[in-house]
Coordinates of C-alpha atoms in Angstrom, one line a residue:
M1 CA 69.8 -43.9 -91.9
T2 CA 69.4 -45.2 -95.4
D3 CA 67.3 -43.0 -97.7
L4 CA 64.1 -44.9 -98.4
R5 CA 62.9 -42.4 -101.0
S6 CA 62.7 -43.3 -104.7
P7 CA 66.0 -43.3 -106.4
A8 CA 64.7 -40.9 -109.0
G9 CA 62.2 -38.1 -108.6
P10 CA 59.1 -37.8 -110.6
T11 CA 59.7 -37.1 -114.3
P12 CA 58.7 -33.5 -115.1
R13 CA 57.3 -34.3 -118.5
A14 CA 56.1 -37.7 -119.6
P15 CA 54.1 -37.2 -122.8
Y16 CA 54.6 -40.6 -124.3
S17 CA 53.3 -42.7 -121.4
L18 CA 50.3 -40.4 -121.0
L19 CA 49.5 -40.5 -124.7
A20 CA 49.9 -44.3 -124.6
I21 CA 47.3 -44.7 -121.8
L22 CA 44.8 -42.4 -123.6
V23 CA 45.2 -44.1 -127.0
L24 CA 45.1 -47.6 -125.5
F25 CA 42.1 -46.8 -123.4
L26 CA 40.2 -45.6 -126.5
L27 CA 41.1 -48.9 -128.2
M28 CA 39.9 -50.8 -125.1
L29 CA 36.6 -48.9 -125.3
Q30 CA 36.3 -49.8 -128.9
A31 CA 36.9 -53.4 -128.2
R32 CA 34.3 -53.3 -125.4
L33 CA 31.7 -51.8 -127.8
W34 CA 32.7 -54.3 -130.5
A35 CA 31.6 -57.1 -128.3
P36 CA 29.2 -55.6 -125.8
Y37 CA 27.3 -58.7 -124.7
F38 CA 24.6 -56.7 -123.0
D39 CA 21.9 -59.2 -124.1
T40 CA 21.6 -60.5 -120.6
H41 CA 19.3 -63.3 -121.6
S42 CA 22.4 -65.4 -122.2
T43 CA 25.5 -66.4 -120.2
Q44 CA 27.4 -63.7 -122.1
G45 CA 26.0 -61.0 -119.8
I46 CA 28.2 -59.0 -117.4
L47 CA 26.7 -59.9 -114.1
T48 CA 27.1 -63.7 -114.4
W49 CA 28.8 -66.6 -112.6
D50 CA 31.3 -65.3 -110.0
A51 CA 30.6 -61.7 -110.8
M52 CA 27.0 -62.2 -109.8
G53 CA 28.2 -63.5 -106.5
Y54 CA 30.2 -60.4 -105.8
Y55 CA 27.3 -58.2 -106.9
I56 CA 24.4 -59.9 -105.2
Y57 CA 24.7 -57.8 -102.0
L58 CA 23.5 -54.6 -103.9
P59 CA 20.2 -55.7 -105.3
A60 CA 19.5 -57.9 -102.3
H61 CA 19.9 -55.0 -99.9
F62 CA 18.8 -51.9 -101.9
I63 CA 16.1 -53.3 -104.2
Y64 CA 14.6 -56.4 -102.6
H65 CA 15.5 -55.8 -98.9
D66 CA 16.1 -59.5 -98.7
L67 CA 19.8 -60.1 -98.0
G68 CA 19.0 -62.9 -95.6
H69 CA 17.0 -65.2 -97.9
M70 CA 17.5 -63.8 -101.4
K71 CA 14.1 -65.2 -102.6
F72 CA 14.3 -62.9 -105.6
A73 CA 17.2 -65.0 -107.0
Q74 CA 14.7 -67.5 -108.4
D75 CA 13.3 -64.9 -110.7
I76 CA 16.7 -63.6 -111.7
M77 CA 17.9 -67.1 -112.6
R78 CA 14.8 -67.7 -114.7
D79 CA 14.8 -64.4 -116.5
Y80 CA 18.5 -63.8 -117.1
Q81 CA 20.2 -67.2 -116.7
P82 CA 23.4 -65.7 -115.1
S83 CA 24.7 -69.2 -114.3
S84 CA 23.7 -72.8 -114.5
S85 CA 22.7 -72.8 -110.8
F86 CA 22.5 -70.4 -107.9
Y87 CA 25.8 -71.3 -106.3
Q88 CA 26.5 -67.8 -105.3
A89 CA 24.8 -68.2 -101.9
F90 CA 24.0 -71.3 -99.8
Q91 CA 22.1 -72.4 -96.7
V92 CA 23.6 -71.1 -93.5
P93 CA 25.0 -74.1 -91.6
G94 CA 22.7 -74.7 -88.6
G95 CA 20.6 -71.7 -89.5
P96 CA 16.8 -71.5 -90.1
E97 CA 15.6 -73.1 -93.2
G98 CA 16.0 -70.8 -96.2
A99 CA 18.5 -68.5 -94.5
L100 CA 21.3 -67.9 -97.0
V101 CA 24.9 -66.6 -96.8
A102 CA 26.8 -65.2 -99.8
K103 CA 29.7 -67.2 -101.0
Y104 CA 31.8 -64.3 -102.0
T105 CA 33.0 -61.3 -100.0
C106 CA 31.5 -57.9 -100.4
G107 CA 34.5 -55.8 -101.5
L108 CA 33.4 -55.4 -105.1
A109 CA 29.9 -54.6 -104.1
V110 CA 31.3 -51.7 -102.1
L111 CA 33.2 -50.4 -105.1
W112 CA 30.2 -50.9 -107.4
T113 CA 27.8 -49.0 -105.3
P114 CA 27.9 -45.7 -107.3
F115 CA 27.6 -47.6 -110.6
F116 CA 24.7 -49.7 -109.2
F117 CA 22.8 -46.5 -108.3
L118 CA 23.6 -45.0 -111.7
G119 CA 22.2 -48.2 -113.4
H120 CA 19.2 -48.1 -111.1
W121 CA 18.4 -44.5 -112.1
A122 CA 19.0 -45.2 -115.8
A123 CA 16.7 -48.3 -115.7
G124 CA 13.8 -46.2 -114.3
W125 CA 14.5 -43.3 -116.7
L126 CA 14.7 -45.6 -119.8
D127 CA 11.8 -47.8 -118.7
Y128 CA 13.8 -51.0 -118.0
P129 CA 13.0 -53.3 -115.2
Q130 CA 14.6 -52.0 -112.0
D131 CA 15.5 -55.5 -110.9
G132 CA 19.3 -55.1 -110.6
F133 CA 20.1 -57.1 -113.7
S134 CA 18.5 -55.4 -116.7
A135 CA 20.7 -53.8 -119.4
P136 CA 21.4 -50.4 -117.6
Y137 CA 22.9 -52.1 -114.6
Q138 CA 25.0 -54.3 -116.8
I139 CA 26.3 -51.3 -118.8
A140 CA 27.0 -49.3 -115.7
I141 CA 29.0 -52.1 -114.1
A142 CA 30.9 -52.8 -117.4
F143 CA 32.0 -49.3 -118.0
G144 CA 32.6 -48.7 -114.3
G145 CA 35.1 -51.5 -114.5
M146 CA 36.8 -49.8 -117.4
L147 CA 37.1 -46.5 -115.5
F148 CA 38.8 -48.4 -112.7
A149 CA 41.1 -49.9 -115.2
L150 CA 42.0 -46.4 -116.4
L151 CA 42.6 -45.3 -112.8
G152 CA 44.9 -48.3 -112.2
L153 CA 46.9 -47.7 -115.3
G154 CA 47.3 -44.0 -114.4
L155 CA 48.5 -44.9 -110.9
L156 CA 50.9 -47.5 -112.2
R157 CA 52.3 -44.9 -114.6
R158 CA 53.0 -42.5 -111.8
V159 CA 54.8 -45.3 -109.9
L160 CA 57.0 -46.3 -112.8
L161 CA 57.9 -42.7 -113.6
R162 CA 59.5 -42.5 -110.1
Y163 CA 62.1 -45.0 -111.2
F164 CA 62.2 -45.3 -114.9
S165 CA 62.1 -43.1 -118.0
D166 CA 59.0 -42.1 -119.9
V167 CA 60.0 -44.4 -122.8
V168 CA 60.4 -47.4 -120.5
T169 CA 57.1 -46.6 -118.8
T170 CA 55.3 -46.3 -122.1
L171 CA 56.7 -49.7 -123.2
V172 CA 55.6 -51.4 -120.0
L173 CA 52.0 -50.1 -120.3
V174 CA 51.8 -51.1 -124.0
L175 CA 53.1 -54.6 -123.4
L176 CA 51.0 -55.0 -120.3
I177 CA 47.7 -54.1 -122.0
L178 CA 48.3 -55.7 -125.4
G179 CA 50.6 -58.6 -124.5
S180 CA 48.9 -60.2 -121.5
N181 CA 45.5 -61.5 -120.3
Y182 CA 45.1 -58.3 -118.4
F183 CA 43.4 -57.2 -121.7
Q184 CA 40.6 -59.7 -121.1
Y185 CA 39.9 -58.7 -117.5
S186 CA 40.1 -54.9 -118.1
V187 CA 37.8 -55.0 -121.2
F188 CA 35.5 -57.9 -121.6
D189 CA 35.5 -59.4 -118.1
A190 CA 35.9 -56.1 -116.3
A191 CA 33.3 -57.1 -113.7
M192 CA 35.6 -59.8 -112.4
A193 CA 37.7 -59.1 -109.3
H194 CA 41.1 -59.0 -111.1
N195 CA 40.7 -55.7 -112.8
Y196 CA 39.8 -54.0 -109.5
L197 CA 42.5 -55.8 -107.6
F198 CA 45.0 -54.6 -110.2
T199 CA 44.0 -51.0 -109.5
G200 CA 44.1 -51.7 -105.8
Y201 CA 47.7 -52.9 -106.1
A202 CA 48.7 -49.9 -108.2
L203 CA 47.2 -47.7 -105.5
L204 CA 49.1 -49.6 -102.9
L205 CA 52.3 -49.1 -104.7
W206 CA 51.7 -45.4 -105.2
L207 CA 50.8 -44.9 -101.5
T208 CA 53.9 -46.9 -100.4
V209 CA 56.2 -44.8 -102.6
R210 CA 54.7 -41.6 -101.3
W211 CA 55.0 -42.7 -97.6
H212 CA 58.6 -43.7 -98.0
E213 CA 59.4 -40.3 -99.7
R214 CA 57.6 -38.3 -97.1
P215 CA 56.1 -40.4 -94.2
T216 CA 52.7 -39.1 -93.0
R217 CA 50.1 -40.5 -90.7
A218 CA 47.4 -40.0 -93.3
G219 CA 49.6 -41.9 -95.9
A220 CA 50.0 -44.8 -93.5
F221 CA 46.3 -44.9 -92.8
F222 CA 45.4 -45.1 -96.5
I223 CA 48.0 -47.8 -97.0
G224 CA 46.2 -49.9 -94.4
L225 CA 42.8 -49.0 -95.8
T226 CA 43.9 -50.1 -99.3
L227 CA 45.3 -53.4 -97.9
G228 CA 42.0 -53.9 -96.1
L229 CA 40.0 -53.3 -99.2
L230 CA 42.1 -55.8 -101.2
V231 CA 41.4 -58.4 -98.5
L232 CA 37.7 -57.4 -98.5
I233 CA 37.6 -58.2 -102.3
R234 CA 39.5 -61.5 -102.0
P235 CA 40.9 -62.6 -98.6
S236 CA 43.9 -64.3 -100.2
E237 CA 45.2 -60.8 -101.2
A238 CA 46.5 -60.5 -97.7
V239 CA 49.8 -61.4 -99.3
A240 CA 50.0 -57.7 -100.5
A241 CA 51.1 -56.7 -97.1
V242 CA 54.7 -57.8 -97.9
V243 CA 55.0 -54.9 -100.4
P244 CA 54.9 -51.9 -98.0
V245 CA 56.6 -54.0 -95.2
L246 CA 59.6 -54.8 -97.3
W247 CA 59.7 -51.7 -99.5
G248 CA 63.1 -50.2 -99.6
V249 CA 64.7 -53.2 -97.8
G250 CA 67.6 -54.0 -100.2
S251 CA 70.2 -54.8 -97.6
W252 CA 70.7 -55.5 -94.0
A253 CA 71.6 -51.8 -93.4
A254 CA 68.4 -50.8 -95.1
L255 CA 66.4 -53.3 -93.0
R256 CA 67.9 -51.7 -89.8
A257 CA 67.0 -48.3 -91.1
K258 CA 63.5 -49.4 -91.9
L259 CA 63.0 -50.8 -88.4
A260 CA 64.4 -47.6 -86.9
L261 CA 61.9 -45.5 -89.0
V262 CA 59.0 -47.8 -87.9
R263 CA 60.0 -47.4 -84.3
T264 CA 60.2 -43.7 -84.7
R265 CA 56.9 -43.4 -86.4
W266 CA 54.9 -46.0 -84.4
P267 CA 51.7 -44.0 -84.6
D268 CA 51.8 -44.4 -88.4
V269 CA 52.0 -48.2 -87.9
A270 CA 49.0 -48.0 -85.5
L271 CA 47.0 -46.0 -88.1
L272 CA 48.0 -48.4 -90.8
V273 CA 46.6 -51.3 -88.8
L274 CA 43.5 -49.3 -88.0
G275 CA 43.0 -48.6 -91.7
G276 CA 43.3 -52.3 -92.5
V277 CA 40.8 -53.2 -89.9
L278 CA 38.3 -50.6 -91.1
G279 CA 38.8 -51.7 -94.7
V280 CA 38.0 -55.3 -94.0
L281 CA 35.4 -54.7 -91.3
P282 CA 32.2 -54.9 -93.5
Q283 CA 32.8 -58.6 -94.1
P284 CA 32.9 -59.9 -90.5
L285 CA 30.0 -57.6 -89.7
Y286 CA 28.0 -59.2 -92.5
W287 CA 29.1 -62.7 -91.5
H288 CA 28.0 -62.1 -87.9
W289 CA 24.6 -60.8 -89.1
A290 CA 24.1 -63.8 -91.4
T291 CA 25.6 -66.7 -89.5
G292 CA 26.3 -65.5 -85.9
H293 CA 30.1 -65.7 -86.4
F294 CA 32.5 -62.9 -87.1
L295 CA 34.7 -65.4 -89.0
F296 CA 33.1 -67.7 -91.4
Y297 CA 34.5 -69.9 -94.2
S298 CA 32.1 -69.5 -97.1
Y299 CA 33.8 -71.6 -99.8
G300 CA 32.5 -74.9 -98.6
D301 CA 34.7 -77.9 -99.7
Q302 CA 37.1 -75.7 -101.7
H303 CA 40.4 -75.3 -99.8
F304 CA 44.1 -74.5 -100.0
S305 CA 46.7 -77.3 -100.1
F306 CA 49.8 -75.3 -99.2
L307 CA 51.9 -78.4 -98.9
K308 CA 50.9 -79.5 -102.4
P309 CA 50.7 -76.5 -104.6
H310 CA 50.0 -76.9 -108.3
L311 CA 53.0 -74.8 -109.5
W312 CA 53.6 -76.6 -112.7
E313 CA 50.0 -76.6 -113.8
V314 CA 49.6 -72.9 -112.9
L315 CA 52.7 -71.9 -114.9
F316 CA 52.9 -74.4 -117.8
S317 CA 49.7 -76.5 -118.3
F318 CA 47.9 -76.1 -121.5
R319 CA 44.7 -75.9 -119.5
K320 CA 45.5 -72.7 -117.8
G321 CA 49.3 -72.2 -117.8
W322 CA 50.2 -68.6 -117.1
L323 CA 53.3 -68.6 -119.3
I324 CA 51.6 -70.7 -122.1
Y325 CA 48.8 -68.1 -122.6
S326 CA 50.9 -65.0 -121.7
P327 CA 54.4 -65.9 -122.8
L328 CA 55.4 -62.2 -122.8
L329 CA 55.3 -62.4 -119.0
L330 CA 58.7 -64.2 -119.2
M331 CA 60.1 -60.7 -119.6
P332 CA 59.3 -59.4 -116.0
L333 CA 60.5 -62.7 -114.6
A334 CA 63.9 -62.2 -116.3
G335 CA 63.7 -58.5 -115.2
F336 CA 64.0 -59.5 -111.6
V337 CA 67.8 -59.9 -112.3
A338 CA 68.0 -56.4 -113.7
L339 CA 65.9 -54.9 -110.9
W340 CA 68.0 -56.6 -108.3
R341 CA 71.1 -54.9 -109.7
T342 CA 69.7 -51.4 -110.1
H343 CA 66.9 -51.1 -107.5
R344 CA 67.4 -53.7 -104.9
G345 CA 65.0 -52.0 -102.5
L346 CA 62.2 -52.6 -105.1
A347 CA 63.4 -56.0 -106.1
V348 CA 63.1 -57.5 -102.6
P349 CA 59.4 -56.7 -102.0
A350 CA 58.5 -57.4 -105.6
L351 CA 60.2 -60.8 -105.6
A352 CA 58.9 -61.7 -102.1
F353 CA 55.4 -60.8 -103.2
F354 CA 55.6 -62.7 -106.4
V355 CA 56.9 -65.9 -104.8
L356 CA 54.4 -65.8 -102.0
N357 CA 51.5 -64.9 -104.2
L358 CA 52.3 -67.6 -106.8
W359 CA 52.4 -70.1 -103.9
V360 CA 49.0 -69.1 -102.6
V361 CA 47.5 -69.1 -106.1
S362 CA 48.9 -72.5 -106.9
A363 CA 47.8 -73.9 -103.6
W364 CA 44.1 -73.4 -104.3
D365 CA 42.5 -76.8 -105.0
I366 CA 40.7 -75.4 -108.0
W367 CA 43.9 -74.1 -109.4
W368 CA 42.4 -73.5 -112.9
Y369 CA 40.0 -70.9 -111.3
G370 CA 37.0 -71.7 -113.6
G371 CA 36.4 -70.2 -117.0
S372 CA 39.2 -67.9 -118.1
I373 CA 41.9 -67.4 -120.7
G374 CA 45.2 -68.3 -119.1
Q375 CA 45.8 -68.0 -115.4
R376 CA 43.4 -65.2 -114.3
A377 CA 44.3 -65.4 -110.6
L378 CA 47.7 -63.7 -111.4
V379 CA 46.3 -60.8 -113.4
Q380 CA 46.3 -58.4 -110.4
S381 CA 49.9 -59.1 -109.6
Y382 CA 50.9 -57.5 -112.9
A383 CA 50.9 -54.1 -111.2
V384 CA 53.8 -55.3 -109.0
L385 CA 55.5 -57.2 -111.8
A386 CA 55.6 -54.0 -113.8
L387 CA 58.6 -53.1 -111.7
P388 CA 60.9 -55.9 -112.9
W389 CA 59.2 -55.6 -116.4
A390 CA 60.4 -52.0 -116.5
A391 CA 63.9 -53.0 -115.3
A392 CA 64.2 -55.5 -118.2
L393 CA 63.1 -52.9 -120.7
A394 CA 65.5 -50.3 -119.3
W395 CA 68.3 -52.8 -119.8
L396 CA 67.1 -53.5 -123.4
V397 CA 66.7 -49.9 -124.5
Q398 CA 70.4 -49.3 -124.1
P399 CA 71.7 -50.8 -127.4
Q400 CA 75.1 -49.1 -126.9
R401 CA 75.6 -51.5 -124.0
R402 CA 73.6 -54.5 -125.0
G403 CA 74.0 -54.5 -128.8
T404 CA 71.4 -53.3 -131.3
A405 CA 70.9 -56.8 -132.6
V406 CA 69.7 -58.0 -129.1
A407 CA 67.3 -55.1 -128.8
V408 CA 65.9 -55.6 -132.3
A409 CA 65.4 -59.3 -131.8
V410 CA 63.6 -58.8 -128.5
A411 CA 61.4 -56.1 -130.2
V412 CA 60.5 -58.5 -133.0
V413 CA 59.6 -61.3 -130.5
A414 CA 57.5 -58.9 -128.4
V415 CA 55.5 -57.8 -131.5
L416 CA 54.9 -61.4 -132.5
L417 CA 53.8 -62.3 -128.9
I418 CA 51.5 -59.3 -128.8
S419 CA 49.9 -60.5 -132.1
L420 CA 49.6 -64.0 -130.6
N421 CA 48.0 -62.6 -127.4
L422 CA 45.4 -60.5 -129.3
F423 CA 44.6 -63.3 -131.7
Q424 CA 44.1 -65.7 -128.8
H425 CA 41.8 -63.2 -127.1
W426 CA 39.8 -63.2 -130.3
Q427 CA 39.7 -67.0 -130.3
Y428 CA 38.6 -66.9 -126.7
M429 CA 35.8 -64.5 -127.4
Q430 CA 34.7 -66.7 -130.3
S431 CA 34.7 -69.7 -128.1
I432 CA 37.5 -71.4 -130.0
I433 CA 39.7 -71.4 -127.0
N434 CA 37.7 -73.3 -124.4
P435 CA 37.3 -71.3 -121.1
D436 CA 37.7 -74.4 -118.9
E437 CA 39.0 -77.5 -120.7
M438 CA 41.9 -76.8 -122.9
N439 CA 44.6 -79.4 -123.4
R440 CA 47.8 -79.8 -125.4
R441 CA 46.5 -81.6 -128.4
Y442 CA 43.5 -79.2 -128.9
Y443 CA 45.7 -76.1 -128.3
F444 CA 48.1 -77.1 -131.2
A445 CA 45.1 -78.2 -133.3
I446 CA 43.6 -74.7 -133.2
F447 CA 46.8 -72.7 -133.1
N448 CA 46.5 -69.8 -135.5
K449 CA 43.2 -71.0 -136.8
T450 CA 40.1 -68.9 -137.3
K451 CA 37.9 -71.8 -138.4
P452 CA 38.7 -75.1 -136.6
T453 CA 37.1 -78.3 -137.9
Q454 CA 34.9 -80.8 -136.2
A455 CA 38.0 -83.0 -135.9
D456 CA 39.8 -80.2 -134.0
Y457 CA 36.9 -79.7 -131.6
A458 CA 36.8 -83.5 -130.9
L459 CA 40.3 -83.2 -129.4
L460 CA 38.8 -81.5 -126.4
D461 CA 37.4 -84.9 -125.5
V462 CA 39.4 -87.7 -127.2
K463 CA 43.1 -88.3 -127.3
T464 CA 43.3 -89.6 -130.8
H465 CA 43.1 -88.2 -134.3
L466 CA 44.0 -89.4 -137.8
P467 CA 47.8 -89.7 -138.2
R468 CA 47.7 -87.8 -141.4
A469 CA 45.5 -85.1 -143.0
E470 CA 42.0 -86.3 -143.9
R471 CA 42.7 -86.1 -147.6
Y472 CA 44.9 -89.1 -147.3
Y473 CA 41.9 -91.3 -146.4
T474 CA 38.9 -92.7 -148.1
P475 CA 35.9 -93.0 -145.8
K476 CA 34.1 -96.3 -146.2
V477 CA 30.7 -96.5 -144.6
L478 CA 30.3 -99.6 -142.4
A479 CA 26.8 -99.2 -141.0
K480 CA 24.3 -96.5 -140.4
L481 CA 21.3 -96.2 -138.0
D482 CA 18.8 -93.7 -139.3
F483 CA 15.8 -94.8 -137.1
E484 CA 13.6 -95.0 -140.2
N485 CA 12.4 -98.6 -139.6
L486 CA 12.0 -98.4 -135.8
P487 CA 8.6 -98.0 -134.2
S488 CA 7.7 -94.4 -133.2
D489 CA 6.5 -94.1 -129.7
A490 CA 7.1 -92.1 -126.5
A491 CA 8.7 -95.0 -124.7
S492 CA 11.5 -95.5 -127.1
A493 CA 11.8 -91.7 -127.9
I494 CA 11.7 -92.5 -131.6
T495 CA 9.8 -89.6 -133.0
A496 CA 8.4 -88.4 -136.4
D497 CA 8.6 -84.8 -135.3
R498 CA 11.7 -84.3 -137.5
G499 CA 14.5 -86.1 -139.2
Y500 CA 17.6 -85.6 -141.3
Y501 CA 17.0 -87.0 -144.8
S502 CA 14.5 -89.3 -143.1
K503 CA 11.1 -89.0 -141.4
Q504 CA 12.2 -90.1 -137.9
S505 CA 14.9 -89.4 -135.3
F506 CA 15.7 -90.2 -131.7
H507 CA 14.7 -87.5 -129.2
A508 CA 17.3 -87.5 -126.4
D509 CA 16.1 -86.0 -123.1
A510 CA 16.3 -86.5 -119.4
A511 CA 14.0 -89.5 -119.6
H512 CA 16.0 -91.3 -122.3
A513 CA 19.7 -91.4 -121.3
F514 CA 20.7 -93.9 -124.0
S515 CA 19.9 -93.8 -127.7
P516 CA 19.5 -97.0 -129.7
E517 CA 23.0 -98.2 -130.6
L518 CA 24.7 -99.0 -133.8
K519 CA 26.4 -102.4 -133.3
L520 CA 28.8 -104.4 -135.5
T521 CA 31.3 -107.2 -135.1
L522 CA 34.8 -106.3 -136.3
G523 CA 35.4 -109.6 -138.2
D524 CA 32.2 -109.1 -140.3
F525 CA 33.8 -106.0 -141.9
S526 CA 37.4 -107.3 -142.0
L527 CA 38.5 -104.6 -139.5
N528 CA 41.9 -105.1 -137.9
P529 CA 43.8 -103.6 -134.9
G530 CA 44.9 -100.0 -135.6
H531 CA 42.2 -99.3 -138.2
Y532 CA 40.7 -95.8 -137.6
I533 CA 37.0 -95.7 -137.2
R534 CA 35.0 -92.5 -137.5
A535 CA 31.9 -92.4 -135.3
S536 CA 29.4 -89.7 -136.3
C537 CA 25.8 -88.5 -135.9
R538 CA 23.5 -85.7 -136.9
V539 CA 22.2 -83.4 -134.2
Y540 CA 19.3 -80.9 -134.0
S541 CA 18.6 -78.7 -131.0
D542 CA 16.8 -75.5 -130.2
Y543 CA 19.3 -74.0 -127.7
G544 CA 22.3 -76.4 -127.8
A545 CA 22.8 -80.1 -127.1
W546 CA 24.6 -79.3 -123.9
G547 CA 25.7 -82.4 -121.9
N548 CA 25.0 -84.9 -124.6
R549 CA 27.8 -87.1 -125.9
L550 CA 28.5 -89.4 -128.8
V551 CA 30.1 -92.6 -127.5
M552 CA 32.1 -95.4 -129.3
T553 CA 33.2 -98.5 -127.5
V554 CA 34.9 -101.7 -128.4
E555 CA 33.8 -104.6 -126.2
R556 CA 34.8 -108.3 -125.7
N557 CA 32.5 -110.7 -123.9
G558 CA 30.6 -107.8 -122.3
K559 CA 33.8 -106.1 -121.1
T560 CA 34.9 -102.7 -122.4
L561 CA 38.3 -102.6 -124.1
T562 CA 38.1 -98.9 -125.2
W563 CA 35.6 -96.1 -124.5
D564 CA 35.7 -92.7 -126.3
A565 CA 33.1 -90.0 -126.3
I566 CA 32.8 -86.4 -127.5
R567 CA 30.3 -83.7 -126.7
L568 CA 27.6 -83.0 -129.2
Q569 CA 27.7 -79.2 -128.7
N570 CA 30.7 -77.2 -129.9
N571 CA 31.5 -74.0 -131.7
L572 CA 30.3 -75.4 -135.0
S573 CA 26.8 -76.2 -133.7
V574 CA 23.9 -74.3 -135.1
A575 CA 20.6 -73.6 -133.3
R576 CA 17.4 -75.0 -134.9
G577 CA 19.4 -76.7 -137.6
W578 CA 21.0 -80.1 -138.3
G579 CA 24.7 -80.4 -137.7
Q580 CA 27.2 -83.2 -137.7
V581 CA 29.6 -84.3 -135.0
Y582 CA 32.3 -86.9 -135.4
F583 CA 35.6 -88.2 -134.1
D584 CA 38.2 -90.7 -135.2
A585 CA 39.7 -93.4 -133.0
P586 CA 41.8 -96.5 -133.7
L587 CA 40.8 -100.0 -132.9
P588 CA 42.8 -101.4 -129.9
A589 CA 46.1 -103.2 -130.7
N590 CA 44.7 -106.4 -129.2
A591 CA 41.4 -106.3 -131.1
L592 CA 39.9 -109.6 -132.2
P593 CA 37.5 -110.3 -135.1
S594 CA 34.9 -111.3 -132.5
D595 CA 35.0 -108.0 -130.7
V596 CA 32.0 -105.7 -130.9
L597 CA 32.0 -102.0 -131.8
R598 CA 29.1 -100.0 -130.4
I599 CA 28.1 -96.3 -131.2
Y600 CA 25.3 -94.5 -129.3
V601 CA 24.4 -91.2 -127.8
L602 CA 24.5 -90.7 -124.0
S603 CA 22.4 -87.8 -122.6
D604 CA 22.4 -88.3 -118.8
N605 CA 20.8 -85.2 -117.3
A606 CA 21.5 -83.3 -120.5
S607 CA 19.5 -80.8 -122.6
S608 CA 17.1 -82.3 -125.1
C609 CA 18.0 -82.7 -128.7
Y610 CA 17.2 -84.9 -131.8
I611 CA 19.7 -87.5 -133.1
D612 CA 19.8 -89.0 -136.5
D613 CA 22.1 -91.0 -138.8
I614 CA 24.4 -92.6 -136.2
Q615 CA 27.2 -93.9 -138.4
A616 CA 30.4 -95.9 -138.4
E617 CA 33.1 -95.4 -141.2
W618 CA 36.4 -97.0 -141.7
M619 CA 38.9 -94.3 -142.6
K620 CA 40.8 -96.3 -145.2
P621 CA 44.3 -94.9 -146.1
K622 CA 44.7 -94.1 -149.7
M623 CA 47.5 -95.8 -151.6
T624 CA 50.4 -93.5 -152.1
H625 CA 53.3 -93.8 -154.5

């Protein structure tokens, strides 16, 4: 029978990788303290959006004793604003009015239980509200997530040392933490599922290695329990089962040996299945209690499209492309070749898992997975990808066989990509990288920038910009609407409450979707096709002009030829102060002198704000010699 144990035993001493974990974890803690975001009266809190959905079980059951209706959620939404709406639970289909069922599964709530009680005790001791969402709860969950990250990194280190040197293991850990978006989800967004799933995968690898070295019934049970817990956190993690099933299967002979081992140790298989059932059992029990069904689909109209996966978008789109925002992950992909040659029994399960997991991740209809930096749904898979990553590095650290120049070149590229990754994480935390709406033109506009301009931010919404730098143009004001000579009354929303260099402005709110418009005929200003027009306005808001847009259209006989708009709120906006937004767009190639240009503000169901100085300028090219 083929030996299914690890090709190399545990390394007796591994000081570098241990030191690397400790130093890197201290840096991660420092980063967490640098940007704590424990002011939970903003959307920068810990228990927000999806994380709130995973967490809601704990306060609902232990504090409010209202898991069925969650009436307390109204107060939490009002006091902490964890998300724009309470989408984390919904009406039970066919159930009594007001009966709710949680959207997300309860796996994270199970893992968070000790940290929840720690936060609850601290809230009482420090005289904070014991409502499940005050600062002590947030802090407990945040640093609890980092402890799980430390556990996961430690387990992964133990796995890698079974097959690779201490130097290679150290390099994998450094590149993983500093060179990928794992950094975001182990430090700043540690309350998201990906950090815990990464640790779960690391544990699964460790238990799988141990069982194949020395099969035991307890080991098999805990493999199953770990698999069940992964599914309890996110049902799509059922793909993890291919790792222990195919472990060590690098040839047909190895497959036959594995089947023989399984037949011999069938009680282990039974205990593995039992562990899996027990691990996932809390969810069907909750579903049955809440809905009357042991199996219940809680994601509404969100589904998988397995026959039409979004593979290209997941891998290469500028919105959320995995290899666009974590290009260093090309190394483990290339490392599959080296792993296949040196440890085929590891390559087969790792490759099978990667392909299957990528397919499942790409098949989700909402393939961008909400707000994130890069493709967050693949973060947990980095634990498995650490194996080919290590194989690639083991190949590279042998300069006598590969050539010193190759190793040095790869090292330089790796350092540059680490720098890029950390800088883009900083951009993300500064809201320069948009969490949900990135595109190619905006990505390159802000690349390597610490202070993007208004013209850069406009590229999130419009496809055009000035062909050359702004210094090559002379702005020529065509017309301005300052609301100064318009009657002030509630019906028109023209108000004298405030103005920018004037006494009046337009108050945009839910009752006034359209501002007065600035209107001009192209021929009256000798404007021709291709001329770039800058539309701009001044904006004042208390908490952000969210949802409002500045619109510019070109129309002919009442029909729209072009329509462009940008959001009024961006990273340059200031609270309780006047700011300017603008964008540049060319007149259409078929524009006629009789065509009409219109500029106005659209605020359909948007937050209220004040608008002044709606303006049109011709960006006239300077004469060059």
